[in-house]
PDB file of C-alpha atoms in Angstrom:
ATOM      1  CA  UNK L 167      39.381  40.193 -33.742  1.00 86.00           C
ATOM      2  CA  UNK L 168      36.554  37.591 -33.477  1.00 94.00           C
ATOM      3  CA  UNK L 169      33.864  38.049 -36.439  1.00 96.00           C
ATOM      4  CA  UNK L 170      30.492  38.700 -34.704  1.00 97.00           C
ATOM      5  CA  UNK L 171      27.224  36.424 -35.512  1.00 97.00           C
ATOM      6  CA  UNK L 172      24.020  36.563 -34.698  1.00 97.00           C
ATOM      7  CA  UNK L 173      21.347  33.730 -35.236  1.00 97.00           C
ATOM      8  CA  UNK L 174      17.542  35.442 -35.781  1.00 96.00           C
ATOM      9  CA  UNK L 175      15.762  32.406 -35.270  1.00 91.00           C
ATOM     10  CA  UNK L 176      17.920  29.950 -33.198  1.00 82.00           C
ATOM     11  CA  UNK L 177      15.609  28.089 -30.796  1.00 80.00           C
ATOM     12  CA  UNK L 178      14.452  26.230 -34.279  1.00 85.00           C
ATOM     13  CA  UNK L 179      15.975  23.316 -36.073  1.00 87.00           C
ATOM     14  CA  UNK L 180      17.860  24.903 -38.408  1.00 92.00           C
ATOM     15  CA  UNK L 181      19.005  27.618 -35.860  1.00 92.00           C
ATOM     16  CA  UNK L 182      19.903  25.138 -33.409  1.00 92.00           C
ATOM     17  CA  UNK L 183      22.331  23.093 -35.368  1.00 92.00           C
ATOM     18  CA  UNK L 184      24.063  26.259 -36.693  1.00 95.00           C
ATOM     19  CA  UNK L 185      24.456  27.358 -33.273  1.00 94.00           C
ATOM     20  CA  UNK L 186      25.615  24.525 -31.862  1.00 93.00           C
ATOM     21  CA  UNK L 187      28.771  24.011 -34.716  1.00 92.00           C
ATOM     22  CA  UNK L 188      29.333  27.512 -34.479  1.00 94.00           C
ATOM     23  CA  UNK L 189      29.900  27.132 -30.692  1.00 91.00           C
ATOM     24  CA  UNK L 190      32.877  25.285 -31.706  1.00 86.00           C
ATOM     25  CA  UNK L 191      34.547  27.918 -33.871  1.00 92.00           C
ATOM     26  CA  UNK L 192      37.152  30.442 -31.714  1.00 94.00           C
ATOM     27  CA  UNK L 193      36.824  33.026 -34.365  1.00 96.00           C
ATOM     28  CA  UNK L 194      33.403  33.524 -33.871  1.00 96.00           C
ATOM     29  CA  UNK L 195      31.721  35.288 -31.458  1.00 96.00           C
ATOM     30  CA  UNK L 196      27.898  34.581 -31.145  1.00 96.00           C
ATOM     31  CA  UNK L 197      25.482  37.693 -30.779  1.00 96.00           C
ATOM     32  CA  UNK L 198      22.347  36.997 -28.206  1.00 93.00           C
ATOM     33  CA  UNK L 199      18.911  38.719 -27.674  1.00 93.00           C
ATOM     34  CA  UNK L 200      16.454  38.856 -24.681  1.00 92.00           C
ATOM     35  CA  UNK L 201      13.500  36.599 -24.905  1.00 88.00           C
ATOM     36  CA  UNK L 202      11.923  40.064 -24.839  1.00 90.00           C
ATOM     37  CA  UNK L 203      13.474  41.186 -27.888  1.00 90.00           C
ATOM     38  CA  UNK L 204      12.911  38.766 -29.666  1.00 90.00           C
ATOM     39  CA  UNK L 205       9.412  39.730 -30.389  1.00 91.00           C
ATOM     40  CA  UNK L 206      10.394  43.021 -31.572  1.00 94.00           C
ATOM     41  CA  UNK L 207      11.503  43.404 -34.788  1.00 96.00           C
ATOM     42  CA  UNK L 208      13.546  47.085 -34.043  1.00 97.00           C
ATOM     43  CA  UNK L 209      15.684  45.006 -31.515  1.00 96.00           C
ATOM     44  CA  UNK L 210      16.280  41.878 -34.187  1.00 96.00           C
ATOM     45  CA  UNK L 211      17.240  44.256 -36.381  1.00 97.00           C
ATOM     46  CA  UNK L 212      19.589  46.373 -33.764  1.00 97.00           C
ATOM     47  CA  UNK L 213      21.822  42.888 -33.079  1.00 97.00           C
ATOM     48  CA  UNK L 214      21.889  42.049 -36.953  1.00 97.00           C
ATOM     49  CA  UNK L 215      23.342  45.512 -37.022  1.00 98.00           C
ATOM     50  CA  UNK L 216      26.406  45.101 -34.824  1.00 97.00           C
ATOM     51  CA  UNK L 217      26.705  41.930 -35.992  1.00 97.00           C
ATOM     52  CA  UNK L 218      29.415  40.832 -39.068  1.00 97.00           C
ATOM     53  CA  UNK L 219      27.035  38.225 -40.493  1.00 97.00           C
ATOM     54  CA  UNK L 220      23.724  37.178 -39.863  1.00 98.00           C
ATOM     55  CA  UNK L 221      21.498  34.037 -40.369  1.00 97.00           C
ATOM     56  CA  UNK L 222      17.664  34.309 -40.635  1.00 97.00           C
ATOM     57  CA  UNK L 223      16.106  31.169 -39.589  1.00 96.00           C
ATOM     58  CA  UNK L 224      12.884  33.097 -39.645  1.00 93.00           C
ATOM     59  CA  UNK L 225       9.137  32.314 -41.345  1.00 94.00           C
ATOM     60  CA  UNK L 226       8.985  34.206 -44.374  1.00 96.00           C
ATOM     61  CA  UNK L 227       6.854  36.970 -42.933  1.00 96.00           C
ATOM     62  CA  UNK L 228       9.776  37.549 -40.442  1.00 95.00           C
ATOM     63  CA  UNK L 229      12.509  37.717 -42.980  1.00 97.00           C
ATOM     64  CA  UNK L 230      10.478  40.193 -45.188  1.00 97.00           C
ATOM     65  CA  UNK L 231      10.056  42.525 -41.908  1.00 97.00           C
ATOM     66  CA  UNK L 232      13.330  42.436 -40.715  1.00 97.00           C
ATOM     67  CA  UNK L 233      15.589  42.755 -44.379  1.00 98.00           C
ATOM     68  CA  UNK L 234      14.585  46.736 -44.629  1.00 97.00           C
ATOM     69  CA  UNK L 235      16.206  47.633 -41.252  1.00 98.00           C
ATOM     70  CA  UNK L 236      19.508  46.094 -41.892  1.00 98.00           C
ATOM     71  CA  UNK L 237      22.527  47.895 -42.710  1.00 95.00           C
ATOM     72  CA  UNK L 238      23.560  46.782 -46.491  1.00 96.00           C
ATOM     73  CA  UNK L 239      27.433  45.449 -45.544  1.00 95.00           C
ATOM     74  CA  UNK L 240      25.801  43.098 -42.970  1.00 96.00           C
ATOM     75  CA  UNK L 241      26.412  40.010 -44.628  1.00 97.00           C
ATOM     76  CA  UNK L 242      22.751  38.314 -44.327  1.00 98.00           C
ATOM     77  CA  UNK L 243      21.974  34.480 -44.923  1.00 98.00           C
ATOM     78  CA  UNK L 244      18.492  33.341 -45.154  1.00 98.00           C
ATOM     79  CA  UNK L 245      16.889  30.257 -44.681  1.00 97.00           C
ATOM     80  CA  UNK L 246      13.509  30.910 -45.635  1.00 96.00           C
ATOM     81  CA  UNK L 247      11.802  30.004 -48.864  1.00 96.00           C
ATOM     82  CA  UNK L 248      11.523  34.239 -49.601  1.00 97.00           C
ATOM     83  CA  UNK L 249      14.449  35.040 -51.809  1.00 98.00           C
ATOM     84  CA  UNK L 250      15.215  31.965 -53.060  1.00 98.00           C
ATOM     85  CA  UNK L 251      14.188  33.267 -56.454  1.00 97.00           C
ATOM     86  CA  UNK L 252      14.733  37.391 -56.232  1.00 97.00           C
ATOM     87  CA  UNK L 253      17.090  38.918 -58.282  1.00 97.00           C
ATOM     88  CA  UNK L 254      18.722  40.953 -55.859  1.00 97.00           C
ATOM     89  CA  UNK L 255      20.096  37.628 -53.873  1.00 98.00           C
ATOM     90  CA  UNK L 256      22.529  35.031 -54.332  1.00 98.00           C
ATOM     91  CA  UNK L 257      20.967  31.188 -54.555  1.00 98.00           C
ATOM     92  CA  UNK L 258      23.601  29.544 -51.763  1.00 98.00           C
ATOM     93  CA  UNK L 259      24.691  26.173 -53.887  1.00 98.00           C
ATOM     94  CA  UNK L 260      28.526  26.733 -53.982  1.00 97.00           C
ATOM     95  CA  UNK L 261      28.742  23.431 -56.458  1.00 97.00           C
ATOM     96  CA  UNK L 262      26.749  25.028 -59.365  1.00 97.00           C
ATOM     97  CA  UNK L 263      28.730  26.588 -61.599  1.00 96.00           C
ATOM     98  CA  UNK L 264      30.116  30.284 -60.666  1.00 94.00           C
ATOM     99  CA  UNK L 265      27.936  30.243 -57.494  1.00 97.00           C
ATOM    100  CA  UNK L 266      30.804  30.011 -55.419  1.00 96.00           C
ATOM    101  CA  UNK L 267      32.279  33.665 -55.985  1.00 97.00           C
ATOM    102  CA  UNK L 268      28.886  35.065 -56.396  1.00 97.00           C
ATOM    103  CA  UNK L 269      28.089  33.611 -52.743  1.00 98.00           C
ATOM    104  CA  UNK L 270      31.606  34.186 -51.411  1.00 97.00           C
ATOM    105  CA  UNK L 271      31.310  38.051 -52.428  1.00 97.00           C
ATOM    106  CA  UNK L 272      27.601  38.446 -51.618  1.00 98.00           C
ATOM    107  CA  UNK L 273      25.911  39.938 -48.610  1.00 98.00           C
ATOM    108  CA  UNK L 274      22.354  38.843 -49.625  1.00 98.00           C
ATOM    109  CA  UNK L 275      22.720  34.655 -49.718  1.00 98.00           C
ATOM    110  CA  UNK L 276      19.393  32.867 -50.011  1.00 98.00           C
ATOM    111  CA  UNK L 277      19.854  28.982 -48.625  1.00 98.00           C
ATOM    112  CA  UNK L 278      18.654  26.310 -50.764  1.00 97.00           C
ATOM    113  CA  UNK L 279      15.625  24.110 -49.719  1.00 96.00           C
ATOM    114  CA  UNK L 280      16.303  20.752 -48.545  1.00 96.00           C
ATOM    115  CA  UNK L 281      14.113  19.196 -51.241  1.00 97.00           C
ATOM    116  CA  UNK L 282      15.476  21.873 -53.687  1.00 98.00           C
ATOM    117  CA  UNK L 283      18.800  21.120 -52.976  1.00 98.00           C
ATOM    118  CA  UNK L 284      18.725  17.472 -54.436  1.00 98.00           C
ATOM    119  CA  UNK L 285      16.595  18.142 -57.348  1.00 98.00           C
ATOM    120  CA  UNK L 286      18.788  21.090 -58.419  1.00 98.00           C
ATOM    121  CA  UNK L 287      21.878  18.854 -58.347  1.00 98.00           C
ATOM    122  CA  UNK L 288      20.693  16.975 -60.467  1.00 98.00           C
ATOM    123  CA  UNK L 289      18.131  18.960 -63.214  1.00 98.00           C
ATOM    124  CA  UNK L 290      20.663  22.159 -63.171  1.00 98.00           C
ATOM    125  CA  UNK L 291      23.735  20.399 -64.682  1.00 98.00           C
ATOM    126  CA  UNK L 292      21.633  18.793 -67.231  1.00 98.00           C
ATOM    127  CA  UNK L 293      20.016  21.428 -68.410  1.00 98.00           C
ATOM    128  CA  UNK L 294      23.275  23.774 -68.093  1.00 98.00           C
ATOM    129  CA  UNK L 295      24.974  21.085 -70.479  1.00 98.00           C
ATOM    130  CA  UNK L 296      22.499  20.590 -73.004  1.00 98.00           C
ATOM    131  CA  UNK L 297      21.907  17.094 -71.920  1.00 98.00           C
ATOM    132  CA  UNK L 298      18.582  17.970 -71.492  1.00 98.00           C
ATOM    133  CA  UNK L 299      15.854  20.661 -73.115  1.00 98.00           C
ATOM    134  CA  UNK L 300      14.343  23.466 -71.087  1.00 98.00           C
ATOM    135  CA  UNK L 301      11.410  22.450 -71.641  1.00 98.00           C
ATOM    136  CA  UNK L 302      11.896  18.856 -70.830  1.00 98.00           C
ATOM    137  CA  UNK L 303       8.906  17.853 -68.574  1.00 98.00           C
ATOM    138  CA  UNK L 304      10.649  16.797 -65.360  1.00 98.00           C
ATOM    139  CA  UNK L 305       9.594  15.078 -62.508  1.00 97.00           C
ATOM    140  CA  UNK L 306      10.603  13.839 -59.278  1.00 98.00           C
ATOM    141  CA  UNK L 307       9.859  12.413 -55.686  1.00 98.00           C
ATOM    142  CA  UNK L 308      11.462  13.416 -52.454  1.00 98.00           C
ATOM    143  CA  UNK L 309      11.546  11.007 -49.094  1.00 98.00           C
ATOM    144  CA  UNK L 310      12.817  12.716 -46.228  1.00 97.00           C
ATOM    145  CA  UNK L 311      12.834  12.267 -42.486  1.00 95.00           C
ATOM    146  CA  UNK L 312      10.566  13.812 -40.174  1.00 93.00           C
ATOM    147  CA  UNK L 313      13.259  16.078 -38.780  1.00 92.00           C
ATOM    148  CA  UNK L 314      12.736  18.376 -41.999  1.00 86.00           C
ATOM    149  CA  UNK L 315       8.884  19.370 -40.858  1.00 86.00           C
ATOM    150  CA  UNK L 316      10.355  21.299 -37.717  1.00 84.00           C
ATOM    151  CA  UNK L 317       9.587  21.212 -33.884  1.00 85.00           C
ATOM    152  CA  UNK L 318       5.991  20.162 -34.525  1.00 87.00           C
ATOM    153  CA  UNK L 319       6.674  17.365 -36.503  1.00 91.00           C
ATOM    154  CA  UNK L 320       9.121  16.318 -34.632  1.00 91.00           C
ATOM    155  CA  UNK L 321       6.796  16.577 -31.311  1.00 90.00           C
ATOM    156  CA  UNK L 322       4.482  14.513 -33.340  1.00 89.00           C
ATOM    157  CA  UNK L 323       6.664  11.743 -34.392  1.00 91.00           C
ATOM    158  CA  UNK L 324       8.525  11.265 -31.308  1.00 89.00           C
ATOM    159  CA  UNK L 325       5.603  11.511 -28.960  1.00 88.00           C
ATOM    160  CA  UNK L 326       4.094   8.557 -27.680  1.00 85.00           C
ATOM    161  CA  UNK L 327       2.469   6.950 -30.078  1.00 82.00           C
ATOM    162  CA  UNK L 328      -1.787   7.052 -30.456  1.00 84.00           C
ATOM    163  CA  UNK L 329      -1.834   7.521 -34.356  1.00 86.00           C
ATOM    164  CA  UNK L 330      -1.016   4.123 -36.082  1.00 88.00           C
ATOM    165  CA  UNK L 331      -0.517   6.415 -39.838  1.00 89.00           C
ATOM    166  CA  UNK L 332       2.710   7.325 -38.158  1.00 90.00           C
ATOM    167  CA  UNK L 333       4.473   4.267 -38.664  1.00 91.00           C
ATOM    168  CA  UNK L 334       4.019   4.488 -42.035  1.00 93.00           C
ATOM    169  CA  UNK L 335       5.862   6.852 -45.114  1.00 95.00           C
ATOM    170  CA  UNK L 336       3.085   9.334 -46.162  1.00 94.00           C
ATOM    171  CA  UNK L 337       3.244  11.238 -49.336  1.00 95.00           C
ATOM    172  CA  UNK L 338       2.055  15.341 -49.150  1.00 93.00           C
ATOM    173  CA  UNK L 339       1.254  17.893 -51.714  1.00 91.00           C
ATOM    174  CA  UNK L 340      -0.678  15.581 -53.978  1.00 92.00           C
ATOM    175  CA  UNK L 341      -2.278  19.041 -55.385  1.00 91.00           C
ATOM    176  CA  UNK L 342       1.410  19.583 -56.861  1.00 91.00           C
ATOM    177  CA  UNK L 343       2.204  22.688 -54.976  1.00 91.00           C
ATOM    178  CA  UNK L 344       4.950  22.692 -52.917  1.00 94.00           C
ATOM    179  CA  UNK L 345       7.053  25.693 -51.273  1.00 94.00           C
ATOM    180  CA  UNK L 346      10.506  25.244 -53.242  1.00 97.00           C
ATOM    181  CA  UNK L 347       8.845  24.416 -56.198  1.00 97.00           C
ATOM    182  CA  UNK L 348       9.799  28.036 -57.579  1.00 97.00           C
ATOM    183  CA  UNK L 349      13.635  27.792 -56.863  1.00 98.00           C
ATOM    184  CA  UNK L 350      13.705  24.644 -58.136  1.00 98.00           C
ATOM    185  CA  UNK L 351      12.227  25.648 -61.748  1.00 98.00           C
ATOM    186  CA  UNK L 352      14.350  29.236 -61.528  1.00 98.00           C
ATOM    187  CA  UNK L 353      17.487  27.709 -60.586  1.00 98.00           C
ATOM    188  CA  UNK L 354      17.714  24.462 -63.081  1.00 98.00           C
ATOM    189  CA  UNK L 355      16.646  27.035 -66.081  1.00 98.00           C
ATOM    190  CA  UNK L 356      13.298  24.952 -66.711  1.00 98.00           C
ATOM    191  CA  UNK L 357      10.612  26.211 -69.146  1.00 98.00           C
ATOM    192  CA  UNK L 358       7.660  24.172 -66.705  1.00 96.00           C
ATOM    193  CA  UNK L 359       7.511  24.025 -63.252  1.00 97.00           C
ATOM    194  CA  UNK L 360       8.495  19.950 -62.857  1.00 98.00           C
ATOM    195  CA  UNK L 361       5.897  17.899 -61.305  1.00 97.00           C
ATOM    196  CA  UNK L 362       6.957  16.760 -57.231  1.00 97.00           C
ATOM    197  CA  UNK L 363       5.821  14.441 -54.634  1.00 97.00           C
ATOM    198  CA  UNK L 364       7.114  14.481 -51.195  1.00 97.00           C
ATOM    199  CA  UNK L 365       7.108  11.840 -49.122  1.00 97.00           C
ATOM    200  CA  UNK L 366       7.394  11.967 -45.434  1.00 96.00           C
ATOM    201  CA  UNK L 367       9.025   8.757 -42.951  1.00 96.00           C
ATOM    202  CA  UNK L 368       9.094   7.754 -39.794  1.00 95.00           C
ATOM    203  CA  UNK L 369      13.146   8.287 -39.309  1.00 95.00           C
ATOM    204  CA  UNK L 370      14.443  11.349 -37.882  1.00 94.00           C
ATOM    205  CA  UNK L 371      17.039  12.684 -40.617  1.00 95.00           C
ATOM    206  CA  UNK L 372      18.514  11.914 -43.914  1.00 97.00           C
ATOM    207  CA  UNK L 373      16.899  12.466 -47.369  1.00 97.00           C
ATOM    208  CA  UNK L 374      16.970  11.335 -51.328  1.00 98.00           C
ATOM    209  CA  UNK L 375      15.343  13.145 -54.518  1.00 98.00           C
ATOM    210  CA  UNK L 376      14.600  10.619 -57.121  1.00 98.00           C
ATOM    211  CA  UNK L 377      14.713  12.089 -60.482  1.00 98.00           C
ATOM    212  CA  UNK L 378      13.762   9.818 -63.676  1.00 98.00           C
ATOM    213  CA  UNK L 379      14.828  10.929 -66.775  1.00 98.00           C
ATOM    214  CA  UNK L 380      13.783   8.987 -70.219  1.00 98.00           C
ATOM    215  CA  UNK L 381      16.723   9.226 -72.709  1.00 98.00           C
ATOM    216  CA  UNK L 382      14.733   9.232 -75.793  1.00 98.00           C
ATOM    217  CA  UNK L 383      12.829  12.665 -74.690  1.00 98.00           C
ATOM    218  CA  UNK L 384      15.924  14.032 -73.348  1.00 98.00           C
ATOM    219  CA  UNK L 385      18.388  13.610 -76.937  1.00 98.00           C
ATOM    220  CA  UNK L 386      21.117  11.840 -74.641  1.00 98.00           C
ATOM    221  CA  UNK L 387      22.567   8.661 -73.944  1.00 98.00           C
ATOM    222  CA  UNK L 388      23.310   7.638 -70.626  1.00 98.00           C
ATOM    223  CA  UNK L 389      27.074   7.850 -71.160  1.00 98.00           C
ATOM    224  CA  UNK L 390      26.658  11.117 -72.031  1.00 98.00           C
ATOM    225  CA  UNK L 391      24.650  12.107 -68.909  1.00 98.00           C
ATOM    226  CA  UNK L 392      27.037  10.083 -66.643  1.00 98.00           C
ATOM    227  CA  UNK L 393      30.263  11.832 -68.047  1.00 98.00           C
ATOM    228  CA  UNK L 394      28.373  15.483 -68.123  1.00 98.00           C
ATOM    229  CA  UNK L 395      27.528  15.138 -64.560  1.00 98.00           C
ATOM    230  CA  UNK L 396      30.806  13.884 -62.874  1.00 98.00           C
ATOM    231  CA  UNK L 397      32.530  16.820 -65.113  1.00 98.00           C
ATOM    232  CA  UNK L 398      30.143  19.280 -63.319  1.00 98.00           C
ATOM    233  CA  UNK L 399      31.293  18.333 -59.883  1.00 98.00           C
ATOM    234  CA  UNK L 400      34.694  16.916 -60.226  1.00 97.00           C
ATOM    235  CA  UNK L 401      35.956  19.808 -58.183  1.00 95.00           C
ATOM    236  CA  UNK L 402      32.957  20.090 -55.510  1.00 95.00           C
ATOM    237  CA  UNK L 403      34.080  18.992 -52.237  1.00 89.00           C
ATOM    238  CA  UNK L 404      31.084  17.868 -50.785  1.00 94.00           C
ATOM    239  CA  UNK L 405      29.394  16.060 -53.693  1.00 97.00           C
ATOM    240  CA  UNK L 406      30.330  12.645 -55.192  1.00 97.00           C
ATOM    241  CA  UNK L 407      29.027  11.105 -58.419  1.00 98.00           C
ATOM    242  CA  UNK L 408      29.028   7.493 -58.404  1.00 97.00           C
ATOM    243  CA  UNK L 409      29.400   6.025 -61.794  1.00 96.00           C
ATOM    244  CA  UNK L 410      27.100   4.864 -64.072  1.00 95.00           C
ATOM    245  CA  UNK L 411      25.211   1.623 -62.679  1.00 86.00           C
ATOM    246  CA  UNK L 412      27.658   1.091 -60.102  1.00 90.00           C
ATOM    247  CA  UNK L 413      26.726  -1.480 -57.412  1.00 87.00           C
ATOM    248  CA  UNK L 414      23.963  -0.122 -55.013  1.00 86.00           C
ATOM    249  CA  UNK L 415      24.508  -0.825 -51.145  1.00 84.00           C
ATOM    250  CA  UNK L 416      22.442  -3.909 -49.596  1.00 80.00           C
ATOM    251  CA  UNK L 417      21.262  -3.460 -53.671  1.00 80.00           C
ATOM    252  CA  UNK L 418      19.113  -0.197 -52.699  1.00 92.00           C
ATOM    253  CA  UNK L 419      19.452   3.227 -51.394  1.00 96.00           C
ATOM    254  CA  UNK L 420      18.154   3.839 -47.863  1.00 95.00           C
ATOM    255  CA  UNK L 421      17.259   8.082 -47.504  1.00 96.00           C
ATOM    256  CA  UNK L 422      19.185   8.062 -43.959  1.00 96.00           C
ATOM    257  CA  UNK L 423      22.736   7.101 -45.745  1.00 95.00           C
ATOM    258  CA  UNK L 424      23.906  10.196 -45.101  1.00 96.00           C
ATOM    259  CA  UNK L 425      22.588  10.983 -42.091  1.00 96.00           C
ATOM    260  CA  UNK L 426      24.694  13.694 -40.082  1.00 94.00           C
ATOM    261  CA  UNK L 427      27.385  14.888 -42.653  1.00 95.00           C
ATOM    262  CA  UNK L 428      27.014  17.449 -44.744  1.00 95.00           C
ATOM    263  CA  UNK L 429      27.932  15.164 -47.995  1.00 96.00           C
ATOM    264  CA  UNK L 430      26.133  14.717 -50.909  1.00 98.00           C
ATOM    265  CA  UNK L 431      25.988  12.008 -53.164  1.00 98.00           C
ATOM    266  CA  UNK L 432      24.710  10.865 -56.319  1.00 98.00           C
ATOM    267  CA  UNK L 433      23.512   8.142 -57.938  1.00 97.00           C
ATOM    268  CA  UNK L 434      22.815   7.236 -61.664  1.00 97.00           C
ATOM    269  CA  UNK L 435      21.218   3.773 -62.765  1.00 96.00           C
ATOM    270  CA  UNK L 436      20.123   2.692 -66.456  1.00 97.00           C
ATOM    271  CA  UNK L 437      17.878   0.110 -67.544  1.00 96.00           C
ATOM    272  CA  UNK L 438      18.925  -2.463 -70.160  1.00 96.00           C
ATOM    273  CA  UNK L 439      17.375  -0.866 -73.181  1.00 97.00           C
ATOM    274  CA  UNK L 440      19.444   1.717 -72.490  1.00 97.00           C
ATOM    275  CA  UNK L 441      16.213   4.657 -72.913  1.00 98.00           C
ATOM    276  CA  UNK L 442      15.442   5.013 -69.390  1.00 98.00           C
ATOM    277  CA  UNK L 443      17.698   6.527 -66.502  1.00 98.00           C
ATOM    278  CA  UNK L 444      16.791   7.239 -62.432  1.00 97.00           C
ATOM    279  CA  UNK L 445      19.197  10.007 -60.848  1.00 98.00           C
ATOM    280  CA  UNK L 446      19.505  10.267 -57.146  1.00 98.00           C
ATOM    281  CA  UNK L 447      20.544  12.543 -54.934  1.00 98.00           C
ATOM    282  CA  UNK L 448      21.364  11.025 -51.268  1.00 98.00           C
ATOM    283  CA  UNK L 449      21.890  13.815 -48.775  1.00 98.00           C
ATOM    284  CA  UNK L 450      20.917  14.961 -44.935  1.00 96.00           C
ATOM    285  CA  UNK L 451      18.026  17.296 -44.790  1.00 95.00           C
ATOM    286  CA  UNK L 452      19.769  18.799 -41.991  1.00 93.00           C
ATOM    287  CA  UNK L 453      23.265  18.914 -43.103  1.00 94.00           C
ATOM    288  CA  UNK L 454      23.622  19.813 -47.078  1.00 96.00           C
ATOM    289  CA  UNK L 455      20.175  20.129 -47.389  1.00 94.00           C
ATOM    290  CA  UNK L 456      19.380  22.921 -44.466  1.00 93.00           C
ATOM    291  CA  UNK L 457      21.731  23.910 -41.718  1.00 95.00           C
ATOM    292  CA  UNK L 458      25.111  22.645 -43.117  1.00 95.00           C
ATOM    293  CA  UNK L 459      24.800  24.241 -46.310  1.00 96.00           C
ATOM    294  CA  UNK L 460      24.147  27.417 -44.062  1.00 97.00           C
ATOM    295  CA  UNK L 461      27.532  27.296 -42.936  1.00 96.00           C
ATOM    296  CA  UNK L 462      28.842  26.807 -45.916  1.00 96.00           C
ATOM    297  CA  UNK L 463      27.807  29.693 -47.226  1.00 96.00           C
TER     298      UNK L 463
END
């Protein structure tokens, strides 16, 4: 018997690419809706009903209106930024520690932001082995492709061109608010909310989270940070930990590395006084940070 799924949201990004590896899987048997029905949040909610499992690739509004019509043993995975931080729901990172049965036994998965995703691989094992205070005041900067903005953006960027700005990276929520700034503070344990810039280039897919970390604030040595974090993931599948200053490729990292996989990887540099450390987390927007780690879940 095929398991039945139904997309809620699958003429978007994030809905397309699920659908489309999906497709490939003889198990599965994808749900559809009339254009019609769409619109109507009784007949969303009748499909999610027959279906096994469900993915919202919804607005948050539209995940908020749908979730009280479902049946409770429909196994329901959201992409949305609105219960990335509720109680009641399961933060989809398999690779954190004991998030892998929680997720594989839940019916309420929320998926990780893209941005999210690479900060929390980094701040959460830090913090989770003591390498780090709660209250230490973190910080990083995220450069993604445009891909990660949706249909819009991507209209924009790959439009003919009338707007020179395009061609160049541009940097966004200077006023330090940004969407999965929540999850990222609930899910790495933090005391403060960690100050973020994201920056936005003119390539379609492929991301890195630089995260800086000064070794005198933190009460660690770099050795100690390299060995805690390639402990935390020796048994993750889909992340590798380089090791400590190992030689950079073309002597830099470029944010569309891992562009279409669903790998993640991560980098760890010191400097020569041996106080300062930059931790990087090289991943696709689209794949581990978005619709790839929707599937895994």
């Amino acid at each position: 018997m095929k398991v039945k799924v139904f997309i809620d949201g699958s003429s978007g990004t994030t809905g397309l690419r699920i659908a489309d590896r999906l497709a490939e899987r003889p198990e599965i048997e994808l749900l559809s809706i009339s254009a019609e029905g769409r619109k109507n949040v009784h007949e969303r909610a009748k499909v999610i009903n027959s279906a096994d499992l469900a993915f919202l690739c919804l607005p948050d509004a539209a995940s908020k209106e749908v979730m009280p019509l479902l049946r409770p043993d429909v196994k329901v995975l959201d992409t949305s930024t609105a219960f990335r931080t509720d109680a009641a729901w399961d933060y989809g990172f398999p690779e954190l520690k004991g998030q892998k049965e929680k997720i594989k036994n839940s019916y309420r998965v929320a998926v990780p932001g893209c941005y999210a995703s690479g900060f929390i691989s980094i701040a959460r094992p830090l913090v989770e082995l003591g390498l780090v205070p709660q209250s230490y005041p973190f910080s990083c900067t995220g450069i993604s492709g445009y891909s990660g903005g949706g249909k819009k953006m991507i209209a924009q960027y790959e439009a003919e061109r009338t707007d020179p700005a395009l061609d160049a990276p541009r940097s966004y929520g200077l006023a330090l608010h940004h969407k999965h700034l929540p999850e990222m503070q609930k899910i790495s344990g933090l005391a403060h909310t960690p100050m973020f810039v994201p920056v936005v280039c003119d390539y379609y897919c492929g991301m890195q989270v630089l995260v800086p970390l000064d070794l005198t604030l933190a009460g660690s040595t770099a050795e100690q940070v390299a060995e805690g974090i390639a402990a935390y993931y020796k048994d993750a599948a889909t992340v590798k930990v380089h090791a400590l200053n190992e030689a950079l490729p073309e002597n830099g990292l470029y944010s569309n590395a891992m562009a279409g996989t669903d790998r993640m990887e991560l980098y760890l540099t010191v400097n020569a006084a041996g106080d300062q450390m930059m931790l990087v987390s090289l991943f696709d927007n689209l794949g581990k940070g978005s619709s790839g780690a929707a599937v895994q879940c």
